[in-house]
Every structure is written in C-alpha cells, then in structure tokens.
mmCIF file of C-alpha atoms in Angstrom:
data_model
loop_
_atom_site.group_PDB
_atom_site.id
_atom_site.type_symbol
_atom_site.label_atom_id
_atom_site.label_comp_id
_atom_site.label_asym_id
_atom_site.label_seq_id
_atom_site.Cartn_x
_atom_site.Cartn_y
_atom_site.Cartn_z
ATOM 1 C CA UNK X 178 79.150 42.607 25.176
ATOM 2 C CA UNK X 179 81.762 41.622 27.748
ATOM 3 C CA UNK X 180 85.373 42.049 26.663
ATOM 4 C CA UNK X 181 87.901 40.359 28.605
ATOM 5 C CA UNK X 182 91.544 41.310 28.331
ATOM 6 C CA UNK X 183 94.454 39.078 29.990
ATOM 7 C CA UNK X 184 98.005 38.999 28.899
ATOM 8 C CA UNK X 185 99.165 35.685 30.481
ATOM 9 C CA UNK X 186 100.710 33.695 27.755
ATOM 10 C CA UNK X 187 103.542 33.644 25.302
ATOM 11 C CA UNK X 188 105.380 31.480 23.220
ATOM 12 C CA UNK X 189 108.532 31.755 21.319
ATOM 13 C CA UNK X 190 109.141 30.642 17.184
ATOM 14 C CA UNK X 191 112.804 31.467 15.861
ATOM 15 C CA UNK X 192 113.077 33.502 13.195
ATOM 16 C CA UNK X 193 115.414 33.093 10.401
ATOM 17 C CA UNK X 194 115.481 33.753 6.508
ATOM 18 C CA UNK X 195 115.068 30.905 3.843
ATOM 19 C CA UNK X 196 115.372 32.682 0.529
ATOM 20 C CA UNK X 197 113.081 31.379 -1.802
ATOM 21 C CA UNK X 198 113.704 31.488 -5.486
ATOM 22 C CA UNK X 199 111.267 33.454 -7.434
ATOM 23 C CA UNK X 200 111.506 34.804 -11.219
ATOM 24 C CA UNK X 201 110.733 37.862 -12.381
ATOM 25 C CA UNK X 202 110.564 39.702 -15.856
ATOM 26 C CA UNK X 203 113.695 42.006 -16.565
ATOM 27 C CA UNK X 204 113.572 45.254 -18.592
ATOM 28 C CA UNK X 205 115.011 43.539 -21.498
ATOM 29 C CA UNK X 206 112.006 41.024 -21.561
ATOM 30 C CA UNK X 207 113.976 37.995 -20.487
ATOM 31 C CA UNK X 208 113.736 36.318 -16.990
ATOM 32 C CA UNK X 209 115.854 37.460 -14.034
ATOM 33 C CA UNK X 210 115.839 35.166 -11.308
ATOM 34 C CA UNK X 211 115.503 36.774 -7.671
ATOM 35 C CA UNK X 212 114.869 35.748 -4.166
ATOM 36 C CA UNK X 213 112.146 36.463 -2.405
ATOM 37 C CA UNK X 214 114.343 38.426 0.025
ATOM 38 C CA UNK X 215 115.935 40.433 -2.888
ATOM 39 C CA UNK X 216 112.143 41.370 -3.738
ATOM 40 C CA UNK X 217 111.183 42.612 -0.157
ATOM 41 C CA UNK X 218 111.134 46.352 0.571
ATOM 42 C CA UNK X 219 111.502 48.032 3.688
ATOM 43 C CA UNK X 220 108.588 49.404 5.835
ATOM 44 C CA UNK X 221 109.068 53.232 5.902
ATOM 45 C CA UNK X 222 112.372 54.223 7.898
ATOM 46 C CA UNK X 223 112.255 51.027 9.977
ATOM 47 C CA UNK X 224 114.377 48.298 9.468
ATOM 48 C CA UNK X 225 111.415 45.796 8.620
ATOM 49 C CA UNK X 226 111.508 44.211 5.387
ATOM 50 C CA UNK X 227 108.315 42.519 3.935
ATOM 51 C CA UNK X 228 107.469 41.310 0.610
ATOM 52 C CA UNK X 229 106.072 43.549 -2.095
ATOM 53 C CA UNK X 230 102.672 42.477 -1.370
ATOM 54 C CA UNK X 231 101.129 40.822 1.286
ATOM 55 C CA UNK X 232 98.106 38.768 2.403
ATOM 56 C CA UNK X 233 94.986 40.120 4.253
ATOM 57 C CA UNK X 234 93.472 37.832 7.113
ATOM 58 C CA UNK X 235 90.331 39.755 7.545
ATOM 59 C CA UNK X 236 88.001 37.120 6.456
ATOM 60 C CA UNK X 237 89.770 34.414 8.539
ATOM 61 C CA UNK X 238 87.018 33.667 11.143
ATOM 62 C CA UNK X 239 85.144 36.710 10.129
ATOM 63 C CA UNK X 240 80.854 36.154 9.889
ATOM 64 C CA UNK X 241 79.969 39.822 10.107
ATOM 65 C CA UNK X 242 81.178 40.744 6.782
ATOM 66 C CA UNK X 243 82.539 38.077 4.883
ATOM 67 C CA UNK X 244 81.890 34.138 4.816
ATOM 68 C CA UNK X 245 78.078 34.809 4.136
ATOM 69 C CA UNK X 246 77.490 34.980 8.102
ATOM 70 C CA UNK X 247 78.962 31.591 8.389
ATOM 71 C CA UNK X 248 82.244 29.380 9.329
ATOM 72 C CA UNK X 249 82.735 26.001 8.943
ATOM 73 C CA UNK X 250 85.554 23.453 8.712
ATOM 74 C CA UNK X 251 85.334 23.795 5.125
ATOM 75 C CA UNK X 252 86.133 27.455 5.245
ATOM 76 C CA UNK X 253 88.752 26.880 7.969
ATOM 77 C CA UNK X 254 90.504 24.166 5.564
ATOM 78 C CA UNK X 255 90.549 26.988 2.785
ATOM 79 C CA UNK X 256 92.125 29.633 5.043
ATOM 80 C CA UNK X 257 94.830 27.217 5.727
ATOM 81 C CA UNK X 258 95.441 26.584 2.617
ATOM 82 C CA UNK X 259 95.439 30.101 1.453
ATOM 83 C CA UNK X 260 98.414 30.707 3.933
ATOM 84 C CA UNK X 261 100.202 27.598 3.275
ATOM 85 C CA UNK X 262 100.086 28.544 -0.591
ATOM 86 C CA UNK X 263 101.294 32.060 0.185
ATOM 87 C CA UNK X 264 104.137 30.892 2.084
ATOM 88 C CA UNK X 265 105.327 28.693 -0.788
ATOM 89 C CA UNK X 266 104.571 31.285 -3.831
ATOM 90 C CA UNK X 267 107.049 33.459 -1.451
ATOM 91 C CA UNK X 268 104.494 35.443 -0.296
ATOM 92 C CA UNK X 269 105.411 35.811 3.756
ATOM 93 C CA UNK X 270 103.865 38.919 4.957
ATOM 94 C CA UNK X 271 100.179 38.554 6.690
ATOM 95 C CA UNK X 272 98.208 41.485 8.369
ATOM 96 C CA UNK X 273 95.556 40.745 10.628
ATOM 97 C CA UNK X 274 93.866 42.545 13.675
ATOM 98 C CA UNK X 275 92.201 41.913 17.123
ATOM 99 C CA UNK X 276 89.227 42.908 16.020
ATOM 100 C CA UNK X 277 89.035 40.514 13.025
ATOM 101 C CA UNK X 278 86.771 37.547 13.270
ATOM 102 C CA UNK X 279 86.599 38.169 17.225
ATOM 103 C CA UNK X 280 83.517 38.149 19.467
ATOM 104 C CA UNK X 281 83.897 42.097 19.571
ATOM 105 C CA UNK X 282 82.867 42.385 16.106
ATOM 106 C CA UNK X 283 80.401 39.413 16.298
ATOM 107 C CA UNK X 284 82.968 37.069 14.491
ATOM 108 C CA UNK X 285 83.343 33.111 14.591
ATOM 109 C CA UNK X 286 86.969 32.945 15.656
ATOM 110 C CA UNK X 287 89.786 35.333 15.895
ATOM 111 C CA UNK X 288 91.929 35.876 12.686
ATOM 112 C CA UNK X 289 95.159 36.244 15.106
ATOM 113 C CA UNK X 290 94.172 32.986 16.773
ATOM 114 C CA UNK X 291 93.966 31.053 13.062
ATOM 115 C CA UNK X 292 97.272 32.611 11.860
ATOM 116 C CA UNK X 293 99.035 31.786 14.993
ATOM 117 C CA UNK X 294 97.911 28.500 14.604
ATOM 118 C CA UNK X 295 98.881 28.105 10.793
ATOM 119 C CA UNK X 296 102.395 29.613 11.831
ATOM 120 C CA UNK X 297 102.686 26.933 14.580
ATOM 121 C CA UNK X 298 101.833 24.214 12.210
ATOM 122 C CA UNK X 299 103.950 25.151 9.464
ATOM 123 C CA UNK X 300 106.694 25.788 11.629
ATOM 124 C CA UNK X 301 106.632 22.439 13.092
ATOM 125 C CA UNK X 302 107.406 20.820 9.253
ATOM 126 C CA UNK X 303 109.638 23.872 8.346
ATOM 127 C CA UNK X 304 111.166 25.462 11.326
ATOM 128 C CA UNK X 305 113.138 27.777 9.020
ATOM 129 C CA UNK X 306 110.295 29.363 7.417
ATOM 130 C CA UNK X 307 110.186 33.089 7.908
ATOM 131 C CA UNK X 308 106.689 34.894 8.502
ATOM 132 C CA UNK X 309 106.101 38.765 8.736
ATOM 133 C CA UNK X 310 102.963 39.416 11.077
ATOM 134 C CA UNK X 311 101.163 42.743 11.456
ATOM 135 C CA UNK X 312 98.290 43.156 13.535
ATOM 136 C CA UNK X 313 96.066 46.313 15.008
ATOM 137 C CA UNK X 314 94.953 47.746 18.235
ATOM 138 C CA UNK X 315 91.709 48.546 18.450
ATOM 139 C CA UNK X 316 90.832 52.167 19.858
ATOM 140 C CA UNK X 317 87.874 51.531 21.433
ATOM 141 C CA UNK X 318 86.402 54.403 23.575
ATOM 142 C CA UNK X 319 87.037 52.998 26.936
ATOM 143 C CA UNK X 320 90.682 52.268 26.229
ATOM 144 C CA UNK X 321 92.728 54.913 27.718
ATOM 145 C CA UNK X 322 96.293 55.568 28.051
ATOM 146 C CA UNK X 323 99.372 54.074 26.623
ATOM 147 C CA UNK X 324 99.259 51.088 29.008
ATOM 148 C CA UNK X 325 96.111 49.854 27.122
ATOM 149 C CA UNK X 326 98.268 49.753 24.155
ATOM 150 C CA UNK X 327 100.648 47.488 25.598
ATOM 151 C CA UNK X 328 97.914 45.408 27.526
ATOM 152 C CA UNK X 329 95.925 44.675 24.382
ATOM 153 C CA UNK X 330 99.252 43.801 22.312
ATOM 154 C CA UNK X 331 100.175 40.899 24.730
ATOM 155 C CA UNK X 332 96.465 39.420 24.396
ATOM 156 C CA UNK X 333 97.347 39.554 20.283
ATOM 157 C CA UNK X 334 100.602 37.983 21.264
ATOM 158 C CA UNK X 335 98.974 35.371 23.178
ATOM 159 C CA UNK X 336 96.384 34.415 20.546
ATOM 160 C CA UNK X 337 99.120 34.655 18.001
ATOM 161 C CA UNK X 338 101.204 32.422 20.049
ATOM 162 C CA UNK X 339 104.364 34.524 19.315
ATOM 163 C CA UNK X 340 106.870 36.398 21.785
ATOM 164 C CA UNK X 341 106.731 39.789 19.270
ATOM 165 C CA UNK X 342 105.049 40.800 16.248
ATOM 166 C CA UNK X 343 106.623 42.683 13.132
ATOM 167 C CA UNK X 344 104.399 45.400 12.936
ATOM 168 C CA UNK X 345 101.815 46.635 15.352
ATOM 169 C CA UNK X 346 99.223 49.321 14.186
ATOM 170 C CA UNK X 347 96.618 51.582 15.420
ATOM 171 C CA UNK X 348 93.739 50.240 13.413
ATOM 172 C CA UNK X 349 91.865 53.997 13.576
ATOM 173 C CA UNK X 350 92.238 57.139 15.421
ATOM 174 C CA UNK X 351 90.729 57.420 18.754
ATOM 175 C CA UNK X 352 87.781 59.942 19.429
ATOM 176 C CA UNK X 353 90.213 60.888 22.234
ATOM 177 C CA UNK X 354 93.425 59.720 23.706
ATOM 178 C CA UNK X 355 95.445 59.519 20.459
ATOM 179 C CA UNK X 356 98.777 60.911 22.142
ATOM 180 C CA UNK X 357 98.443 58.100 24.795
ATOM 181 C CA UNK X 358 98.350 55.341 22.018
ATOM 182 C CA UNK X 359 101.147 56.531 19.946
ATOM 183 C CA UNK X 360 102.956 56.513 23.106
ATOM 184 C CA UNK X 361 102.100 53.093 23.784
ATOM 185 C CA UNK X 362 103.427 51.801 20.149
ATOM 186 C CA UNK X 363 106.793 53.581 21.272
ATOM 187 C CA UNK X 364 106.527 51.622 24.604
ATOM 188 C CA UNK X 365 106.025 48.487 22.393
ATOM 189 C CA UNK X 366 109.040 48.777 20.305
ATOM 190 C CA UNK X 367 111.365 49.826 23.552
ATOM 191 C CA UNK X 368 110.262 46.639 25.470
ATOM 192 C CA UNK X 369 111.107 44.624 22.061
ATOM 193 C CA UNK X 370 107.310 43.530 22.054
ATOM 194 C CA UNK X 371 107.309 45.040 18.010
ATOM 195 C CA UNK X 372 109.966 45.494 15.409
ATOM 196 C CA UNK X 373 108.019 48.429 13.941
ATOM 197 C CA UNK X 374 104.818 50.680 14.440
ATOM 198 C CA UNK X 375 102.293 51.981 12.245
ATOM 199 C CA UNK X 376 98.710 53.627 11.782
ATOM 200 C CA UNK X 377 95.737 52.511 9.910
ATOM 201 C CA UNK X 378 93.010 54.842 8.419
ATOM 202 C CA UNK X 379 94.797 58.185 9.531
ATOM 203 C CA UNK X 380 94.388 61.460 7.630
ATOM 204 C CA UNK X 381 97.064 63.811 6.628
ATOM 205 C CA UNK X 382 97.318 65.706 9.541
ATOM 206 C CA UNK X 383 96.828 62.775 12.091
ATOM 207 C CA UNK X 384 99.508 60.980 10.298
ATOM 208 C CA UNK X 385 101.841 64.237 10.205
ATOM 209 C CA UNK X 386 101.035 64.421 14.057
ATOM 210 C CA UNK X 387 101.741 60.890 14.831
ATOM 211 C CA UNK X 388 104.906 61.160 12.921
ATOM 212 C CA UNK X 389 106.279 63.809 14.661
ATOM 213 C CA UNK X 390 105.616 62.452 18.309
ATOM 214 C CA UNK X 391 107.319 59.196 17.370
ATOM 215 C CA UNK X 392 110.592 60.826 15.982
ATOM 216 C CA UNK X 393 110.600 62.629 19.594
ATOM 217 C CA UNK X 394 111.219 59.035 21.021
ATOM 218 C CA UNK X 395 113.541 58.257 18.162
ATOM 219 C CA UNK X 396 110.879 55.720 16.408
ATOM 220 C CA UNK X 397 110.130 55.663 12.790
ATOM 221 C CA UNK X 398 106.512 55.301 11.765
ATOM 222 C CA UNK X 399 106.788 52.804 9.454
ATOM 223 C CA UNK X 400 103.123 52.584 7.671
ATOM 224 C CA UNK X 401 99.702 53.824 7.475
ATOM 225 C CA UNK X 402 97.230 51.475 6.228
ATOM 226 C CA UNK X 403 94.162 52.954 4.338
ATOM 227 C CA UNK X 404 91.599 51.808 1.415
ATOM 228 C CA UNK X 405 93.608 51.972 -1.770
ATOM 229 C CA UNK X 406 92.321 50.810 -4.968
ATOM 230 C CA UNK X 407 92.475 51.736 -8.866
ATOM 231 C CA UNK X 408 88.526 52.675 -8.331
ATOM 232 C CA UNK X 409 89.052 54.142 -4.735
ATOM 233 C CA UNK X 410 92.005 56.501 -4.874
ATOM 234 C CA UNK X 411 91.136 59.021 -1.789
ATOM 235 C CA UNK X 412 94.575 58.611 -0.767
ATOM 236 C CA UNK X 413 95.952 60.542 -3.837
ATOM 237 C CA UNK X 414 93.387 62.862 -3.046
ATOM 238 C CA UNK X 415 93.384 63.930 0.527
ATOM 239 C CA UNK X 416 97.318 64.383 0.950
ATOM 240 C CA UNK X 417 97.972 61.207 2.528
ATOM 241 C CA UNK X 418 99.707 59.357 -0.128
ATOM 242 C CA UNK X 419 101.879 62.440 -0.801
ATOM 243 C CA UNK X 420 102.479 62.898 2.924
ATOM 244 C CA UNK X 421 103.658 59.169 3.143
ATOM 245 C CA UNK X 422 106.266 59.941 0.228
ATOM 246 C CA UNK X 423 107.609 62.931 1.853
ATOM 247 C CA UNK X 424 107.708 61.392 5.092
ATOM 248 C CA UNK X 425 109.094 58.214 4.068
ATOM 249 C CA UNK X 426 105.878 56.129 5.363
ATOM 250 C CA UNK X 427 105.071 53.224 3.244
ATOM 251 C CA UNK X 428 101.392 53.114 2.463
ATOM 252 C CA UNK X 429 99.867 49.837 3.178
ATOM 253 C CA UNK X 430 96.871 49.277 0.689
ATOM 254 C CA UNK X 431 93.751 47.501 1.910
ATOM 255 C CA UNK X 432 90.762 46.556 -0.012
ATOM 256 C CA UNK X 433 93.287 46.804 -3.185
ATOM 257 C CA UNK X 434 90.697 44.824 -5.418
ATOM 258 C CA UNK X 435 87.786 46.857 -4.180
ATOM 259 C CA UNK X 436 86.809 43.988 -2.315
ATOM 260 C CA UNK X 437 86.336 41.659 -5.503
ATOM 261 C CA UNK X 438 84.535 44.313 -7.509
ATOM 262 C CA UNK X 439 88.141 44.626 -9.867
ATOM 263 C CA UNK X 440 88.680 40.578 -10.260
ATOM 264 C CA UNK X 441 86.445 40.330 -13.411
ATOM 265 C CA UNK X 442 84.605 37.981 -11.378
ATOM 266 C CA UNK X 443 81.602 39.943 -11.057
ATOM 267 C CA UNK X 444 79.303 41.660 -13.492
ATOM 268 C CA UNK X 445 75.672 43.504 -13.399
ATOM 269 C CA UNK X 446 74.001 40.393 -13.353
ATOM 270 C CA UNK X 447 76.755 38.592 -10.712
ATOM 271 C CA UNK X 448 77.278 40.776 -8.211
ATOM 272 C CA UNK X 449 78.860 40.216 -4.840
ATOM 273 C CA UNK X 450 77.148 38.674 -1.983
ATOM 274 C CA UNK X 451 76.622 39.786 1.576
ATOM 275 C CA UNK X 452 77.251 43.569 2.450
ATOM 276 C CA UNK X 453 79.295 43.999 -0.702
ATOM 277 C CA UNK X 454 76.372 43.576 -2.660
ATOM 278 C CA UNK X 455 74.721 46.886 -1.212
ATOM 279 C CA UNK X 456 78.256 48.798 -2.462
ATOM 280 C CA UNK X 457 78.802 47.142 -5.876
ATOM 281 C CA UNK X 458 75.140 47.615 -6.879
ATOM 282 C CA UNK X 459 74.481 46.039 -10.871
ATOM 283 C CA UNK X 460 74.156 49.833 -11.632
ATOM 284 C CA UNK X 461 77.917 50.695 -10.379
ATOM 285 C CA UNK X 462 79.232 47.397 -11.728
ATOM 286 C CA UNK X 463 77.496 48.526 -15.117
ATOM 287 C CA UNK X 464 79.781 51.566 -14.924
ATOM 288 C CA UNK X 465 82.908 49.695 -14.077
ATOM 289 C CA UNK X 466 82.631 47.251 -16.912
ATOM 290 C CA UNK X 467 84.639 49.357 -19.616
ATOM 291 C CA UNK X 468 87.330 49.535 -17.050
ATOM 292 C CA UNK X 469 87.066 45.971 -16.181
ATOM 293 C CA UNK X 470 87.548 44.880 -19.905
ATOM 294 C CA UNK X 471 90.319 47.182 -20.598
ATOM 295 C CA UNK X 472 92.215 45.743 -17.597
ATOM 296 C CA UNK X 473 91.375 42.178 -19.292
ATOM 297 C CA UNK X 474 92.871 43.423 -22.673
ATOM 298 C CA UNK X 475 95.969 44.436 -20.874
ATOM 299 C CA UNK X 476 96.553 41.608 -18.898
ATOM 300 C CA UNK X 477 96.279 39.185 -22.155
ATOM 301 C CA UNK X 478 99.380 41.111 -23.216
ATOM 302 C CA UNK X 479 101.175 39.718 -20.145
ATOM 303 C CA UNK X 480 99.532 36.370 -19.670
ATOM 304 C CA UNK X 481 98.039 37.954 -16.556
ATOM 305 C CA UNK X 482 94.922 37.942 -14.936
ATOM 306 C CA UNK X 483 92.634 41.170 -13.995
ATOM 307 C CA UNK X 484 93.484 40.590 -10.817
ATOM 308 C CA UNK X 485 96.968 40.187 -11.104
ATOM 309 C CA UNK X 486 96.945 43.643 -13.382
ATOM 310 C CA UNK X 487 95.185 45.773 -10.807
ATOM 311 C CA UNK X 488 97.294 44.588 -8.148
ATOM 312 C CA UNK X 489 100.637 45.653 -9.967
ATOM 313 C CA UNK X 490 99.034 48.752 -10.794
ATOM 314 C CA UNK X 491 99.203 49.717 -7.169
ATOM 315 C CA UNK X 492 102.440 48.452 -6.733
ATOM 316 C CA UNK X 493 103.798 50.755 -9.404
ATOM 317 C CA UNK X 494 102.599 53.749 -7.663
ATOM 318 C CA UNK X 495 105.560 52.938 -5.391
ATOM 319 C CA UNK X 496 105.992 53.041 -1.628
ATOM 320 C CA UNK X 497 102.711 50.980 -1.622
ATOM 321 C CA UNK X 498 102.245 47.617 -0.430
ATOM 322 C CA UNK X 499 98.857 46.135 -1.233
ATOM 323 C CA UNK X 500 97.400 43.277 1.028
ATOM 324 C CA UNK X 501 94.557 41.479 -0.839
ATOM 325 C CA UNK X 502 92.570 39.010 1.271
ATOM 326 C CA UNK X 503 93.159 35.392 0.299
ATOM 327 C CA UNK X 504 90.620 32.837 1.220
ATOM 328 C CA UNK X 505 91.543 30.009 -0.784
ATOM 329 C CA UNK X 506 94.774 28.429 -2.375
ATOM 330 C CA UNK X 507 93.795 29.724 -5.786
ATOM 331 C CA UNK X 508 93.729 33.097 -4.528
ATOM 332 C CA UNK X 509 96.763 33.207 -2.983
ATOM 333 C CA UNK X 510 98.469 31.718 -6.133
ATOM 334 C CA UNK X 511 96.900 34.346 -8.144
ATOM 335 C CA UNK X 512 98.139 36.966 -5.780
ATOM 336 C CA UNK X 513 101.648 35.706 -6.281
ATOM 337 C CA UNK X 514 101.764 36.550 -9.902
ATOM 338 C CA UNK X 515 101.208 39.937 -9.427
ATOM 339 C CA UNK X 516 104.838 40.879 -8.870
ATOM 340 C CA UNK X 517 107.985 39.908 -10.496
ATOM 341 C CA UNK X 518 106.937 42.163 -13.685
ATOM 342 C CA UNK X 519 105.431 45.683 -14.402
ATOM 343 C CA UNK X 520 103.295 47.091 -16.226
ATOM 344 C CA UNK X 521 103.982 50.298 -18.445
ATOM 345 C CA UNK X 522 104.205 53.848 -17.789
ATOM 346 C CA UNK X 523 101.809 54.601 -20.215
ATOM 347 C CA UNK X 524 99.317 51.645 -19.263
ATOM 348 C CA UNK X 525 99.460 52.826 -15.456
ATOM 349 C CA UNK X 526 98.236 56.416 -16.631
ATOM 350 C CA UNK X 527 95.617 54.915 -18.990
ATOM 351 C CA UNK X 528 93.745 53.093 -16.222
ATOM 352 C CA UNK X 529 94.233 55.686 -13.859
ATOM 353 C CA UNK X 530 92.282 58.001 -16.459
ATOM 354 C CA UNK X 531 89.728 55.621 -17.196
ATOM 355 C CA UNK X 532 89.197 54.933 -13.447
ATOM 356 C CA UNK X 533 88.863 58.452 -12.905
ATOM 357 C CA UNK X 534 85.403 58.584 -14.922
ATOM 358 C CA UNK X 535 84.025 56.214 -12.440
ATOM 359 C CA UNK X 536 82.506 57.752 -9.317
ATOM 360 C CA UNK X 537 84.337 56.041 -6.267
ATOM 361 C CA UNK X 538 82.006 54.003 -3.920
ATOM 362 C CA UNK X 539 81.994 55.361 -0.106
ATOM 363 C CA UNK X 540 84.917 54.063 1.899
ATOM 364 C CA UNK X 541 84.826 53.565 5.706
ATOM 365 C CA UNK X 542 83.500 56.431 8.101
ATOM 366 C CA UNK X 543 87.004 56.319 9.980
ATOM 367 C CA UNK X 544 88.707 57.795 7.316
ATOM 368 C CA UNK X 545 87.235 61.018 8.340
ATOM 369 C CA UNK X 546 87.916 61.061 11.686
#
C-alpha cells in the first residue's frame, strides 16, 4: 500500500499543571488526600513526570484487531468519553502510535488524530488541562537513517496538532538501521520536539545498547514499553525488568490486563471476540479460572474489582507504569480505582505463585527481534 509522509502542519497548545485532588489509602488504613501531581512518577532518568497509570489508545480508530473490524460514531463517542473521564479522574498520560488505526495497519482513522482532536476540544473548555502524550515511530524496513525518525515524528505532531510530545518511542527494533533510529531520537530531543525518548519491545541486549548510545549524547533512555501482565511475565524472565531497574529505565506495561482476560469478564463459555478469541480460548480460560476467583476474593477485601487488583499488582512491582486501553468512560473510571492503595506483599507473591502455574500465552514476534 502507498504511504504518504508530510511534515507541514503544527499547532501550539500551552502546557501547565492543574493539580487534581485524589484520595489515597494511607498505611494506617485512613485516607490521605494527595494531588495527581504528587502521585506522578518520573519516567526513568528523564525529567518527565506522568501519572502512575496511563491510558493506551491502541483501540481508538482500529479495525484490524479491536472493535470487531468496525468503527462507527458510537465507538468514536465512547472513545471521547474514555478520554474525558480519564482526565476527570486524574489520569493524564496517554499512549498512542502512528500505526494505531492508520491506513498502514488497515485501520479506520488514526489514533493520533483522535487523541489530538480530543485534547484540542478539552483545552477549548479547560485551557489549563495538562496532558502527557506518548507516541511511537514505526521501524518499517524501508525507513533508513536518523532523518526518517524526525520526518515521522513531524507527521505524528501534525496528526496530533501539537508542537511537541512528551515521550517518543521506537515501536519495535528495526531489522536494520537501529543505530540511526537511536540517533534520530536524540536529535528529536535536541530539536525540542520531545521531552523524553524511549523504546518498545526491546530485549535486554538491545535495551542496553540503546541506553549506551543515548548516554553518549547526554540523553537518558526514559522507558521500554513491553507486554507485561500477571499472566505474561516474560520481562521478569528474560532480563528486561532487571535491566530496566538497574539502568533506571521505566517499564511501561502494555496489555496489562492480558487484553481483558484478567478482568473477570470472560469465562470458558464467554471468550473474547475477534482475534483475541484465538488466544484466550475456552481451554485457556478454564485454566485461568482459579486465579480469577482468587483475584476476585482479594478485591472484595479492598472493595476493588478484579481489573483494579491486577493493575495494582503491576504497580506494586515498582518502576512499572501500566497503560490499559480504555474504550469507554466506564473502563476509564474503573482504571482510576487501581491507584491510591496497595496490595500487601503477601498478596502480591500469592498471585504471582498462582499465575506461575499457568502456561503463558504467546506474545508478539517483535519481542524476539
């Protein structure tokens, strides 16, 4: 398919912080009032601060994996409500990518375009709202050299209607040209187009190489975004999590709910629709039920849903920022309830132990590159 790349349009939005008030359970069991700003964390060694939990926008505009291969006005309205509710609940970190919903991925409308539109409309009502935007560069085989990174970034900024983004990431390792891509990330920082840079789906070795290359330019590698959930703990097993901790790189966890399998919504008789159905089969969901039941039991003790327990488990791993995908307001509101409290160490380890008895599903092939 033909791809057209331009870098002609920019629009400026001012950024300032309005601390939203949130409640968080204290160690004594009481309630301590904190602001969203106080609950923010730095991404790696960068100066960029984001909320402890972000929102993934993969499903917005997508028709190749999500939305049952269809996109309409009802789903558009639901995505807009998910964005606004996230902001209202103090979740202001949004992750998208140039391939989400785009023509190159056979989507209906670019997720970047939708996110940019949502931000613009929100700022018209509330000019002081502070939104942290992360997007990604697609390391396509025909893209060569550092200039391709800047060109793609400017296209993303055009779709987002922003003059800069907070975090720019390499979506996956390139088949070749990775050193040029890393230099392109550094160039983007030096040109003031991004505040921080990261990678995604990087193995331990590639992660260390990227870290060292950026360090020579005096720029920290802020993050590595990988598939990570209670039932997909490959980052713990392949050295990625320990390398992130050692080097001071934040692990951003995508698919933290195992694409809905850990929410308690699905059963052996009610499996996910679309491509997810071939991954989370009735057989797999049967094996998963004891863990789901225990997650529900633990959640009841805190007045929390299974979704909130599973997300809190990831936050408890420290140096991890989960980014569940919100397709509607109800999901966004539920995600917000995953922060401000903490599972006990015993519960964290019990869930890991139970999950270790379940053979994990297959991840994405890019993790092997």
